[in-house]
């Protein structure tokens, strides 16, 4: 919607809402912060009123209730990258970090720019689809910030962020020093 065809967005949104309302959908769980933001905050303009959760919120609830029990130790230092649409647009900061803290052995190290002052990886602003030739790419800058923490892993909760961070890590030659993983990948290793 932000960098695309508004007419097509509205047409597709209305069709999606009509389908979901036809099935009497009340709750939507997303794995993508971009979808989370759109369904939660923009579909309401077209009659799409749902309870919307990002999967990290649901997973954290399941950990709190004891339905998910991380058990295996993962002895790693992890820094977490806040997605623009999950963090700054929707203020979901704690659930991802609490999931990481629930995994035995993980030490969470914050980047200098995190939470409310976190830096975009580039995907939230549409830079994922741009070929930049002047200056340093924003995902490379964010990868450098992750490296400065001396963490072994940079975790995210957004498929677009994961792609951008992987590209930045590889472009800077950091692939031997830091892994890029989704929070759910880390959680799965601890089960």
N, C-alpha and C. Protein backbone atom coordinates (compact mmCIF):
# COMPACT_ATOMS: atom_id res chain seq x y z
N UNK A 1 0.83 -1.19 0.00
CA UNK A 1 0.00 0.00 0.00
C UNK A 1 0.87 1.25 0.00
N UNK A 2 1.91 1.24 0.78
CA UNK A 2 2.73 2.45 0.91
C UNK A 2 3.48 2.78 -0.39
N UNK A 3 3.97 1.77 -1.08
CA UNK A 3 4.75 2.04 -2.29
C UNK A 3 4.12 1.41 -3.52
N UNK A 4 2.87 0.97 -3.41
CA UNK A 4 2.26 0.24 -4.51
C UNK A 4 1.02 0.91 -5.06
N UNK A 5 0.12 0.09 -5.56
CA UNK A 5 -1.08 0.53 -6.24
C UNK A 5 -2.23 0.61 -5.23
N UNK A 6 -2.64 1.81 -4.86
CA UNK A 6 -3.67 2.00 -3.84
C UNK A 6 -5.00 1.39 -4.27
N UNK A 7 -5.36 1.55 -5.52
CA UNK A 7 -6.63 0.98 -6.01
C UNK A 7 -6.62 -0.54 -5.86
N UNK A 8 -5.53 -1.16 -6.26
CA UNK A 8 -5.43 -2.62 -6.15
C UNK A 8 -5.45 -3.05 -4.68
N UNK A 9 -4.77 -2.29 -3.82
CA UNK A 9 -4.79 -2.60 -2.38
C UNK A 9 -6.22 -2.58 -1.86
N UNK A 10 -6.95 -1.51 -2.16
CA UNK A 10 -8.31 -1.39 -1.64
C UNK A 10 -9.21 -2.50 -2.17
N UNK A 11 -9.05 -2.84 -3.44
CA UNK A 11 -9.84 -3.92 -4.03
C UNK A 11 -9.55 -5.24 -3.32
N UNK A 12 -8.29 -5.55 -3.13
CA UNK A 12 -7.90 -6.80 -2.48
C UNK A 12 -8.31 -6.81 -1.01
N UNK A 13 -8.14 -5.70 -0.32
CA UNK A 13 -8.54 -5.61 1.09
C UNK A 13 -10.03 -5.87 1.23
N UNK A 14 -10.83 -5.25 0.39
CA UNK A 14 -12.29 -5.44 0.45
C UNK A 14 -12.66 -6.89 0.17
N UNK A 15 -11.99 -7.52 -0.79
CA UNK A 15 -12.26 -8.94 -1.08
C UNK A 15 -11.87 -9.82 0.10
N UNK A 16 -10.71 -9.56 0.70
CA UNK A 16 -10.28 -10.33 1.87
C UNK A 16 -11.26 -10.18 3.02
N UNK A 17 -11.69 -8.96 3.27
CA UNK A 17 -12.62 -8.70 4.37
C UNK A 17 -13.95 -9.38 4.11
N UNK A 18 -14.43 -9.32 2.88
CA UNK A 18 -15.68 -9.99 2.54
C UNK A 18 -15.57 -11.50 2.79
N UNK A 19 -14.45 -12.08 2.40
CA UNK A 19 -14.23 -13.52 2.63
C UNK A 19 -14.17 -13.83 4.12
N UNK A 20 -13.37 -13.07 4.86
CA UNK A 20 -13.23 -13.34 6.30
C UNK A 20 -14.55 -13.11 7.04
N UNK A 21 -15.27 -12.06 6.69
CA UNK A 21 -16.56 -11.82 7.32
C UNK A 21 -17.56 -12.92 6.97
N UNK A 22 -17.46 -13.45 5.75
CA UNK A 22 -18.32 -14.55 5.33
C UNK A 22 -18.10 -15.80 6.17
N UNK A 23 -16.90 -15.97 6.68
CA UNK A 23 -16.58 -17.10 7.56
C UNK A 23 -16.70 -16.72 9.04
N UNK A 24 -17.18 -15.51 9.31
CA UNK A 24 -17.38 -15.04 10.68
C UNK A 24 -16.07 -15.04 11.49
N UNK A 25 -14.98 -14.65 10.84
CA UNK A 25 -13.67 -14.60 11.49
C UNK A 25 -13.69 -13.55 12.59
N UNK A 26 -13.19 -13.92 13.75
CA UNK A 26 -13.11 -13.01 14.89
C UNK A 26 -11.67 -12.68 15.26
N UNK A 27 -10.76 -13.65 15.05
CA UNK A 27 -9.37 -13.49 15.45
C UNK A 27 -8.46 -13.89 14.28
N UNK A 28 -7.42 -13.09 14.08
CA UNK A 28 -6.44 -13.36 13.03
C UNK A 28 -5.06 -13.38 13.69
N UNK A 29 -4.28 -14.42 13.39
CA UNK A 29 -2.91 -14.52 13.89
C UNK A 29 -1.99 -14.44 12.69
N UNK A 30 -1.02 -13.53 12.75
CA UNK A 30 -0.10 -13.35 11.64
C UNK A 30 1.33 -13.70 12.04
N UNK A 31 2.12 -14.07 11.06
CA UNK A 31 3.55 -14.28 11.27
C UNK A 31 4.33 -13.10 10.70
N UNK A 32 3.63 -12.18 10.09
CA UNK A 32 4.26 -11.04 9.41
C UNK A 32 3.78 -9.73 10.02
N UNK A 33 4.69 -8.91 10.54
CA UNK A 33 4.29 -7.62 11.10
C UNK A 33 3.62 -6.68 10.10
N UNK A 34 3.99 -6.79 8.82
CA UNK A 34 3.35 -5.95 7.81
C UNK A 34 1.87 -6.32 7.70
N UNK A 35 1.58 -7.62 7.63
CA UNK A 35 0.19 -8.09 7.59
C UNK A 35 -0.53 -7.74 8.89
N UNK A 36 0.16 -7.93 10.01
CA UNK A 36 -0.39 -7.59 11.33
C UNK A 36 -0.88 -6.15 11.34
N UNK A 37 -0.03 -5.23 10.91
CA UNK A 37 -0.38 -3.81 10.90
C UNK A 37 -1.54 -3.53 9.95
N UNK A 38 -1.50 -4.11 8.77
CA UNK A 38 -2.53 -3.85 7.78
C UNK A 38 -3.89 -4.35 8.25
N UNK A 39 -3.95 -5.59 8.72
CA UNK A 39 -5.23 -6.16 9.14
C UNK A 39 -5.74 -5.47 10.41
N UNK A 40 -4.84 -5.18 11.32
CA UNK A 40 -5.24 -4.57 12.60
C UNK A 40 -5.65 -3.11 12.45
N UNK A 41 -4.89 -2.35 11.69
CA UNK A 41 -5.07 -0.90 11.67
C UNK A 41 -5.67 -0.32 10.39
N UNK A 42 -5.60 -1.06 9.29
CA UNK A 42 -6.08 -0.49 8.03
C UNK A 42 -7.34 -1.17 7.50
N UNK A 43 -7.52 -2.45 7.79
CA UNK A 43 -8.73 -3.13 7.34
C UNK A 43 -9.97 -2.55 8.01
N UNK A 44 -9.81 -1.94 9.16
CA UNK A 44 -10.96 -1.34 9.86
C UNK A 44 -11.63 -0.27 9.00
N UNK A 45 -10.88 0.38 8.11
CA UNK A 45 -11.43 1.40 7.23
C UNK A 45 -12.45 0.83 6.26
N UNK A 46 -12.39 -0.50 6.06
CA UNK A 46 -13.26 -1.16 5.09
C UNK A 46 -14.20 -2.17 5.75
N UNK A 47 -14.35 -2.08 7.07
CA UNK A 47 -15.27 -2.98 7.77
C UNK A 47 -14.64 -4.26 8.28
N UNK A 48 -13.33 -4.33 8.28
CA UNK A 48 -12.64 -5.52 8.81
C UNK A 48 -12.22 -5.28 10.24
N UNK A 49 -13.04 -5.71 11.17
CA UNK A 49 -12.76 -5.49 12.59
C UNK A 49 -12.52 -6.82 13.28
N UNK A 50 -11.25 -7.11 13.53
CA UNK A 50 -10.86 -8.40 14.09
C UNK A 50 -9.90 -8.19 15.26
N UNK A 51 -9.84 -9.19 16.11
CA UNK A 51 -8.76 -9.24 17.09
C UNK A 51 -7.55 -9.77 16.33
N UNK A 52 -6.48 -9.02 16.31
CA UNK A 52 -5.31 -9.41 15.54
C UNK A 52 -4.12 -9.58 16.48
N UNK A 53 -3.47 -10.73 16.39
CA UNK A 53 -2.28 -11.02 17.19
C UNK A 53 -1.13 -11.35 16.26
N UNK A 54 0.04 -10.87 16.62
CA UNK A 54 1.25 -11.36 15.97
C UNK A 54 1.62 -12.67 16.64
N UNK A 55 2.23 -13.58 15.90
CA UNK A 55 2.50 -14.90 16.48
C UNK A 55 3.37 -14.83 17.74
N UNK A 56 4.20 -13.80 17.88
CA UNK A 56 5.00 -13.71 19.11
C UNK A 56 4.12 -13.44 20.33
N UNK A 57 3.03 -12.71 20.13
CA UNK A 57 2.11 -12.46 21.24
C UNK A 57 1.42 -13.76 21.67
N UNK A 58 0.98 -14.54 20.69
CA UNK A 58 0.34 -15.81 20.99
C UNK A 58 1.32 -16.79 21.63
N UNK A 59 2.52 -16.88 21.08
CA UNK A 59 3.52 -17.80 21.63
C UNK A 59 3.87 -17.41 23.07
N UNK A 60 4.02 -16.12 23.32
CA UNK A 60 4.32 -15.69 24.69
C UNK A 60 3.18 -16.08 25.64
N UNK A 61 1.93 -15.91 25.20
CA UNK A 61 0.79 -16.34 26.03
C UNK A 61 0.87 -17.84 26.32
N UNK A 62 1.25 -18.63 25.30
CA UNK A 62 1.34 -20.08 25.48
C UNK A 62 2.49 -20.46 26.41
N UNK A 63 3.57 -19.71 26.37
CA UNK A 63 4.68 -19.94 27.31
C UNK A 63 4.23 -19.59 28.73
N UNK A 64 3.57 -18.45 28.88
CA UNK A 64 3.10 -18.03 30.21
C UNK A 64 2.13 -19.05 30.81
N UNK A 65 1.28 -19.64 29.97
CA UNK A 65 0.28 -20.59 30.46
C UNK A 65 0.86 -21.99 30.66
N UNK A 66 2.12 -22.20 30.25
CA UNK A 66 2.75 -23.50 30.40
C UNK A 66 2.45 -24.48 29.28
N UNK A 67 1.77 -24.03 28.23
CA UNK A 67 1.45 -24.91 27.10
C UNK A 67 2.65 -25.11 26.18
N UNK A 68 3.56 -24.16 26.19
CA UNK A 68 4.84 -24.31 25.50
C UNK A 68 5.91 -24.19 26.58
N UNK A 69 6.82 -25.18 26.61
CA UNK A 69 7.85 -25.20 27.65
C UNK A 69 9.23 -25.36 27.02
N UNK A 70 9.93 -24.25 26.78
CA UNK A 70 11.30 -24.37 26.29
C UNK A 70 12.15 -25.11 27.32
N UNK A 71 12.89 -26.13 26.87
CA UNK A 71 13.64 -26.95 27.82
C UNK A 71 15.12 -27.08 27.48
N UNK A 72 15.43 -27.23 26.20
CA UNK A 72 16.83 -27.42 25.81
C UNK A 72 17.58 -26.10 25.91
N UNK A 73 18.78 -26.17 26.44
CA UNK A 73 19.61 -24.98 26.60
C UNK A 73 20.23 -24.58 25.27
N UNK A 74 20.13 -23.31 24.96
CA UNK A 74 20.79 -22.73 23.79
C UNK A 74 21.74 -21.68 24.34
N UNK A 75 23.00 -22.03 24.46
CA UNK A 75 24.00 -21.15 25.06
C UNK A 75 24.49 -20.15 24.02
N UNK A 76 23.72 -19.08 23.83
CA UNK A 76 24.05 -18.08 22.81
C UNK A 76 23.68 -16.69 23.31
N UNK A 77 24.45 -15.72 22.84
CA UNK A 77 24.10 -14.31 23.03
C UNK A 77 23.28 -13.88 21.82
N UNK A 78 22.11 -13.30 22.08
CA UNK A 78 21.18 -12.95 21.02
C UNK A 78 20.82 -11.47 21.12
N UNK A 79 20.85 -10.79 19.98
CA UNK A 79 20.33 -9.43 19.93
C UNK A 79 19.06 -9.48 19.10
N UNK A 80 18.08 -8.69 19.49
CA UNK A 80 16.78 -8.72 18.82
C UNK A 80 16.58 -7.44 18.02
N UNK A 81 16.18 -7.61 16.76
CA UNK A 81 15.87 -6.48 15.89
C UNK A 81 14.37 -6.23 15.91
N UNK A 82 13.97 -5.02 16.30
CA UNK A 82 12.56 -4.64 16.32
C UNK A 82 12.08 -4.27 14.92
N UNK A 83 11.11 -5.01 14.44
CA UNK A 83 10.47 -4.69 13.16
C UNK A 83 9.70 -3.38 13.30
N UNK A 84 9.74 -2.55 12.27
CA UNK A 84 9.01 -1.28 12.31
C UNK A 84 7.52 -1.49 12.58
N UNK A 85 6.91 -2.41 11.83
CA UNK A 85 5.46 -2.58 11.94
C UNK A 85 5.04 -3.31 13.21
N UNK A 86 5.90 -4.09 13.80
CA UNK A 86 5.56 -4.75 15.05
C UNK A 86 5.86 -3.81 16.22
N UNK A 87 7.03 -3.19 16.19
CA UNK A 87 7.46 -2.34 17.28
C UNK A 87 6.91 -0.93 17.21
N UNK A 88 7.51 -0.11 16.40
CA UNK A 88 7.18 1.31 16.44
C UNK A 88 5.75 1.62 15.99
N UNK A 89 5.20 0.87 15.06
CA UNK A 89 3.82 1.13 14.63
C UNK A 89 2.79 0.56 15.61
N UNK A 90 3.12 -0.55 16.29
CA UNK A 90 2.13 -1.23 17.13
C UNK A 90 2.58 -1.50 18.56
N UNK A 91 3.77 -1.04 18.91
CA UNK A 91 4.29 -1.10 20.28
C UNK A 91 4.35 -2.50 20.87
N UNK A 92 4.64 -3.48 20.03
CA UNK A 92 4.86 -4.85 20.52
C UNK A 92 6.37 -5.02 20.67
N UNK A 93 6.84 -4.79 21.88
CA UNK A 93 8.27 -4.88 22.18
C UNK A 93 8.59 -6.02 23.14
N UNK A 94 7.71 -6.28 24.07
CA UNK A 94 8.03 -7.21 25.15
C UNK A 94 7.87 -8.68 24.78
N UNK A 95 6.80 -9.03 24.06
CA UNK A 95 6.55 -10.45 23.77
C UNK A 95 7.74 -11.13 23.10
N UNK A 96 8.34 -10.55 22.05
CA UNK A 96 9.49 -11.23 21.44
C UNK A 96 10.66 -11.42 22.42
N UNK A 97 10.93 -10.41 23.21
CA UNK A 97 12.03 -10.49 24.17
C UNK A 97 11.74 -11.50 25.27
N UNK A 98 10.50 -11.57 25.71
CA UNK A 98 10.14 -12.54 26.75
C UNK A 98 10.24 -13.97 26.23
N UNK A 99 9.94 -14.18 24.97
CA UNK A 99 10.13 -15.51 24.37
C UNK A 99 11.61 -15.88 24.43
N UNK A 100 12.46 -14.96 24.01
CA UNK A 100 13.91 -15.22 24.05
C UNK A 100 14.38 -15.49 25.47
N UNK A 101 13.91 -14.70 26.42
CA UNK A 101 14.32 -14.89 27.82
C UNK A 101 13.84 -16.22 28.39
N UNK A 102 12.75 -16.76 27.84
CA UNK A 102 12.21 -18.03 28.33
C UNK A 102 13.02 -19.23 27.85
N UNK A 103 13.88 -19.02 26.87
CA UNK A 103 14.70 -20.11 26.33
C UNK A 103 15.95 -20.24 27.20
N UNK A 104 16.14 -21.40 27.84
CA UNK A 104 17.30 -21.58 28.72
C UNK A 104 18.62 -21.31 27.99
N UNK A 105 19.48 -20.53 28.63
CA UNK A 105 20.82 -20.28 28.10
C UNK A 105 20.96 -19.03 27.26
N UNK A 106 19.86 -18.52 26.74
CA UNK A 106 19.95 -17.33 25.88
C UNK A 106 20.18 -16.09 26.73
N UNK A 107 21.16 -15.30 26.29
CA UNK A 107 21.43 -14.00 26.90
C UNK A 107 21.04 -12.93 25.88
N UNK A 108 20.09 -12.10 26.23
CA UNK A 108 19.61 -11.06 25.31
C UNK A 108 20.46 -9.81 25.50
N UNK A 109 21.02 -9.34 24.40
CA UNK A 109 21.83 -8.12 24.39
C UNK A 109 21.13 -7.11 23.48
N UNK A 110 20.80 -5.96 24.03
CA UNK A 110 20.11 -4.94 23.23
C UNK A 110 21.11 -4.17 22.36
N UNK A 111 20.69 -3.87 21.14
CA UNK A 111 21.45 -2.96 20.30
C UNK A 111 21.27 -1.55 20.86
N UNK A 112 22.21 -0.66 20.55
CA UNK A 112 22.08 0.72 21.01
C UNK A 112 20.76 1.33 20.55
N UNK A 113 20.38 1.04 19.32
CA UNK A 113 19.10 1.53 18.79
C UNK A 113 18.12 0.37 18.81
N UNK A 114 17.27 0.35 19.86
CA UNK A 114 16.30 -0.73 19.97
C UNK A 114 14.99 -0.19 20.54
N UNK A 115 14.00 -1.04 20.52
CA UNK A 115 12.66 -0.70 21.01
C UNK A 115 12.15 0.57 20.31
N UNK A 116 11.73 1.57 21.06
CA UNK A 116 11.14 2.78 20.49
C UNK A 116 12.12 3.56 19.62
N UNK A 117 13.42 3.40 19.86
CA UNK A 117 14.42 4.11 19.07
C UNK A 117 15.13 3.19 18.09
N UNK A 118 14.53 2.03 17.84
CA UNK A 118 15.13 1.06 16.93
C UNK A 118 15.23 1.60 15.51
N UNK A 119 16.12 1.00 14.77
CA UNK A 119 16.37 1.43 13.40
C UNK A 119 15.75 0.43 12.43
N UNK A 120 15.15 0.94 11.39
CA UNK A 120 14.57 0.11 10.34
C UNK A 120 15.67 -0.67 9.61
N UNK A 121 15.35 -1.88 9.17
CA UNK A 121 16.30 -2.67 8.38
C UNK A 121 16.22 -2.29 6.91
N UNK A 122 15.19 -1.53 6.55
CA UNK A 122 14.99 -1.13 5.16
C UNK A 122 13.71 -1.68 4.56
N UNK A 123 13.24 -2.81 5.04
CA UNK A 123 12.04 -3.43 4.46
C UNK A 123 10.78 -2.64 4.78
N UNK A 124 10.70 -2.07 5.98
CA UNK A 124 9.52 -1.32 6.37
C UNK A 124 9.29 -0.09 5.51
N UNK A 125 10.35 0.44 4.95
CA UNK A 125 10.25 1.60 4.08
C UNK A 125 10.30 1.26 2.61
N UNK A 126 10.19 -0.02 2.28
CA UNK A 126 10.15 -0.44 0.89
C UNK A 126 11.50 -0.57 0.22
N UNK A 127 12.58 -0.43 0.96
CA UNK A 127 13.90 -0.50 0.36
C UNK A 127 14.28 -1.91 -0.08
N UNK A 128 13.49 -2.88 0.31
CA UNK A 128 13.75 -4.25 -0.09
C UNK A 128 13.71 -4.40 -1.62
N UNK A 129 12.92 -3.55 -2.26
CA UNK A 129 12.73 -3.66 -3.69
C UNK A 129 13.50 -2.59 -4.47
N UNK A 130 14.43 -1.91 -3.82
CA UNK A 130 15.19 -0.86 -4.49
C UNK A 130 16.64 -1.28 -4.66
N UNK A 131 17.21 -0.88 -5.76
CA UNK A 131 18.64 -1.08 -6.00
C UNK A 131 19.33 0.24 -5.73
N UNK A 132 19.97 0.33 -4.58
CA UNK A 132 20.64 1.57 -4.20
C UNK A 132 22.10 1.53 -4.63
N UNK A 133 22.54 2.62 -5.23
CA UNK A 133 23.92 2.66 -5.68
C UNK A 133 24.72 3.78 -5.00
N UNK A 134 24.04 4.65 -4.28
CA UNK A 134 24.73 5.76 -3.61
C UNK A 134 24.68 5.52 -2.11
N UNK A 135 25.82 5.61 -1.46
CA UNK A 135 25.86 5.47 -0.01
C UNK A 135 25.74 4.03 0.46
N UNK A 136 25.62 3.89 1.76
CA UNK A 136 25.54 2.56 2.37
C UNK A 136 24.09 2.14 2.50
N UNK A 137 23.82 0.89 2.19
CA UNK A 137 22.46 0.35 2.32
C UNK A 137 22.07 0.29 3.80
N UNK A 138 20.80 0.58 4.07
CA UNK A 138 20.32 0.64 5.45
C UNK A 138 20.42 -0.71 6.14
N UNK A 139 20.20 -1.81 5.40
CA UNK A 139 20.30 -3.13 6.03
C UNK A 139 21.74 -3.46 6.41
N UNK A 140 22.71 -2.93 5.68
CA UNK A 140 24.11 -3.13 6.05
C UNK A 140 24.43 -2.34 7.32
N UNK A 141 23.87 -1.15 7.43
CA UNK A 141 24.08 -0.35 8.64
C UNK A 141 23.48 -1.06 9.85
N UNK A 142 22.28 -1.63 9.68
CA UNK A 142 21.64 -2.32 10.80
C UNK A 142 22.43 -3.58 11.16
N UNK A 143 22.98 -4.27 10.18
CA UNK A 143 23.80 -5.45 10.44
C UNK A 143 25.05 -5.08 11.22
N UNK A 144 25.64 -3.94 10.91
CA UNK A 144 26.80 -3.47 11.67
C UNK A 144 26.42 -3.21 13.13
N UNK A 145 25.24 -2.65 13.36
CA UNK A 145 24.79 -2.39 14.73
C UNK A 145 24.60 -3.71 15.49
N UNK A 146 24.10 -4.73 14.80
CA UNK A 146 23.96 -6.04 15.44
C UNK A 146 25.33 -6.60 15.79
N UNK A 147 26.29 -6.46 14.90
CA UNK A 147 27.65 -6.96 15.14
C UNK A 147 28.30 -6.26 16.33
N UNK A 148 28.02 -4.98 16.51
CA UNK A 148 28.61 -4.22 17.62
C UNK A 148 28.23 -4.80 18.99
N UNK A 149 27.13 -5.54 19.07
CA UNK A 149 26.70 -6.13 20.35
C UNK A 149 27.55 -7.34 20.73
N UNK A 150 28.28 -7.89 19.77
CA UNK A 150 29.07 -9.12 19.96
C UNK A 150 28.17 -10.35 20.16
N UNK A 151 26.90 -10.24 19.78
CA UNK A 151 25.98 -11.38 19.87
C UNK A 151 26.34 -12.42 18.81
N UNK A 152 25.96 -13.67 19.08
CA UNK A 152 26.16 -14.75 18.11
C UNK A 152 25.02 -14.82 17.11
N UNK A 153 23.86 -14.30 17.53
CA UNK A 153 22.65 -14.40 16.72
C UNK A 153 21.92 -13.07 16.75
N UNK A 154 21.43 -12.64 15.58
CA UNK A 154 20.47 -11.54 15.53
C UNK A 154 19.13 -12.18 15.22
N UNK A 155 18.16 -11.96 16.10
CA UNK A 155 16.83 -12.55 15.94
C UNK A 155 15.85 -11.47 15.51
N UNK A 156 14.87 -11.90 14.74
CA UNK A 156 13.79 -11.00 14.34
C UNK A 156 12.49 -11.79 14.36
N UNK A 157 11.40 -11.08 14.14
CA UNK A 157 10.09 -11.72 14.12
C UNK A 157 9.32 -11.27 12.89
N UNK A 158 10.06 -11.08 11.79
CA UNK A 158 9.48 -10.59 10.54
C UNK A 158 10.23 -11.23 9.38
N UNK A 159 9.53 -11.85 8.43
CA UNK A 159 10.24 -12.47 7.31
C UNK A 159 10.97 -11.46 6.42
N UNK A 160 10.43 -10.25 6.30
CA UNK A 160 11.11 -9.23 5.50
C UNK A 160 12.38 -8.76 6.19
N UNK A 161 12.31 -8.54 7.51
CA UNK A 161 13.50 -8.15 8.27
C UNK A 161 14.56 -9.24 8.18
N UNK A 162 14.13 -10.49 8.28
CA UNK A 162 15.10 -11.59 8.22
C UNK A 162 15.84 -11.58 6.89
N UNK A 163 15.12 -11.36 5.80
CA UNK A 163 15.76 -11.29 4.48
C UNK A 163 16.72 -10.12 4.40
N UNK A 164 16.28 -8.95 4.85
CA UNK A 164 17.14 -7.77 4.78
C UNK A 164 18.39 -7.92 5.64
N UNK A 165 18.21 -8.46 6.85
CA UNK A 165 19.37 -8.64 7.73
C UNK A 165 20.33 -9.69 7.17
N UNK A 166 19.80 -10.76 6.60
CA UNK A 166 20.67 -11.78 5.98
C UNK A 166 21.48 -11.17 4.86
N UNK A 167 20.82 -10.38 4.01
CA UNK A 167 21.54 -9.72 2.92
C UNK A 167 22.61 -8.77 3.45
N UNK A 168 22.28 -8.01 4.50
CA UNK A 168 23.24 -7.08 5.09
C UNK A 168 24.42 -7.80 5.71
N UNK A 169 24.14 -8.88 6.43
CA UNK A 169 25.20 -9.68 7.06
C UNK A 169 26.13 -10.26 6.01
N UNK A 170 25.56 -10.80 4.94
CA UNK A 170 26.38 -11.38 3.87
C UNK A 170 27.17 -10.31 3.13
N UNK A 171 26.54 -9.18 2.85
CA UNK A 171 27.23 -8.10 2.12
C UNK A 171 28.42 -7.56 2.92
N UNK A 172 28.30 -7.53 4.24
CA UNK A 172 29.38 -7.02 5.08
C UNK A 172 30.41 -8.10 5.43
N UNK A 173 30.15 -9.34 5.04
CA UNK A 173 31.10 -10.42 5.32
C UNK A 173 31.04 -10.93 6.75
N UNK A 174 29.89 -10.81 7.39
CA UNK A 174 29.74 -11.21 8.80
C UNK A 174 29.16 -12.60 8.99
N UNK A 175 28.89 -13.32 7.92
CA UNK A 175 28.16 -14.60 8.02
C UNK A 175 28.85 -15.62 8.92
N UNK A 176 30.17 -15.56 9.04
CA UNK A 176 30.89 -16.50 9.90
C UNK A 176 30.80 -16.10 11.38
N UNK A 177 30.43 -14.85 11.64
CA UNK A 177 30.44 -14.35 13.02
C UNK A 177 29.06 -14.26 13.66
N UNK A 178 28.02 -14.09 12.86
CA UNK A 178 26.68 -13.91 13.44
C UNK A 178 25.64 -14.60 12.56
N UNK A 179 24.74 -15.32 13.21
CA UNK A 179 23.63 -15.96 12.50
C UNK A 179 22.42 -15.04 12.55
N UNK A 180 21.53 -15.22 11.59
CA UNK A 180 20.27 -14.48 11.56
C UNK A 180 19.15 -15.50 11.63
N UNK A 181 18.33 -15.41 12.67
CA UNK A 181 17.27 -16.40 12.86
C UNK A 181 15.97 -15.73 13.26
N UNK A 182 14.87 -16.35 12.90
CA UNK A 182 13.57 -15.92 13.41
C UNK A 182 13.46 -16.43 14.85
N UNK A 183 12.75 -15.71 15.67
CA UNK A 183 12.54 -16.12 17.06
C UNK A 183 11.97 -17.54 17.13
N UNK A 184 11.06 -17.86 16.23
CA UNK A 184 10.43 -19.18 16.25
C UNK A 184 11.45 -20.28 15.97
N UNK A 185 12.45 -20.00 15.14
CA UNK A 185 13.50 -20.99 14.89
C UNK A 185 14.28 -21.27 16.17
N UNK A 186 14.58 -20.23 16.93
CA UNK A 186 15.28 -20.42 18.20
C UNK A 186 14.41 -21.19 19.19
N UNK A 187 13.15 -20.82 19.27
CA UNK A 187 12.24 -21.51 20.19
C UNK A 187 12.14 -22.99 19.84
N UNK A 188 12.02 -23.28 18.55
CA UNK A 188 11.90 -24.68 18.11
C UNK A 188 13.10 -25.50 18.54
N UNK A 189 14.28 -24.93 18.50
CA UNK A 189 15.49 -25.65 18.91
C UNK A 189 15.50 -25.96 20.40
N UNK A 190 14.70 -25.22 21.17
CA UNK A 190 14.69 -25.43 22.62
C UNK A 190 13.59 -26.39 23.08
N UNK A 191 12.78 -26.86 22.16
CA UNK A 191 11.66 -27.74 22.54
C UNK A 191 12.05 -29.20 22.48
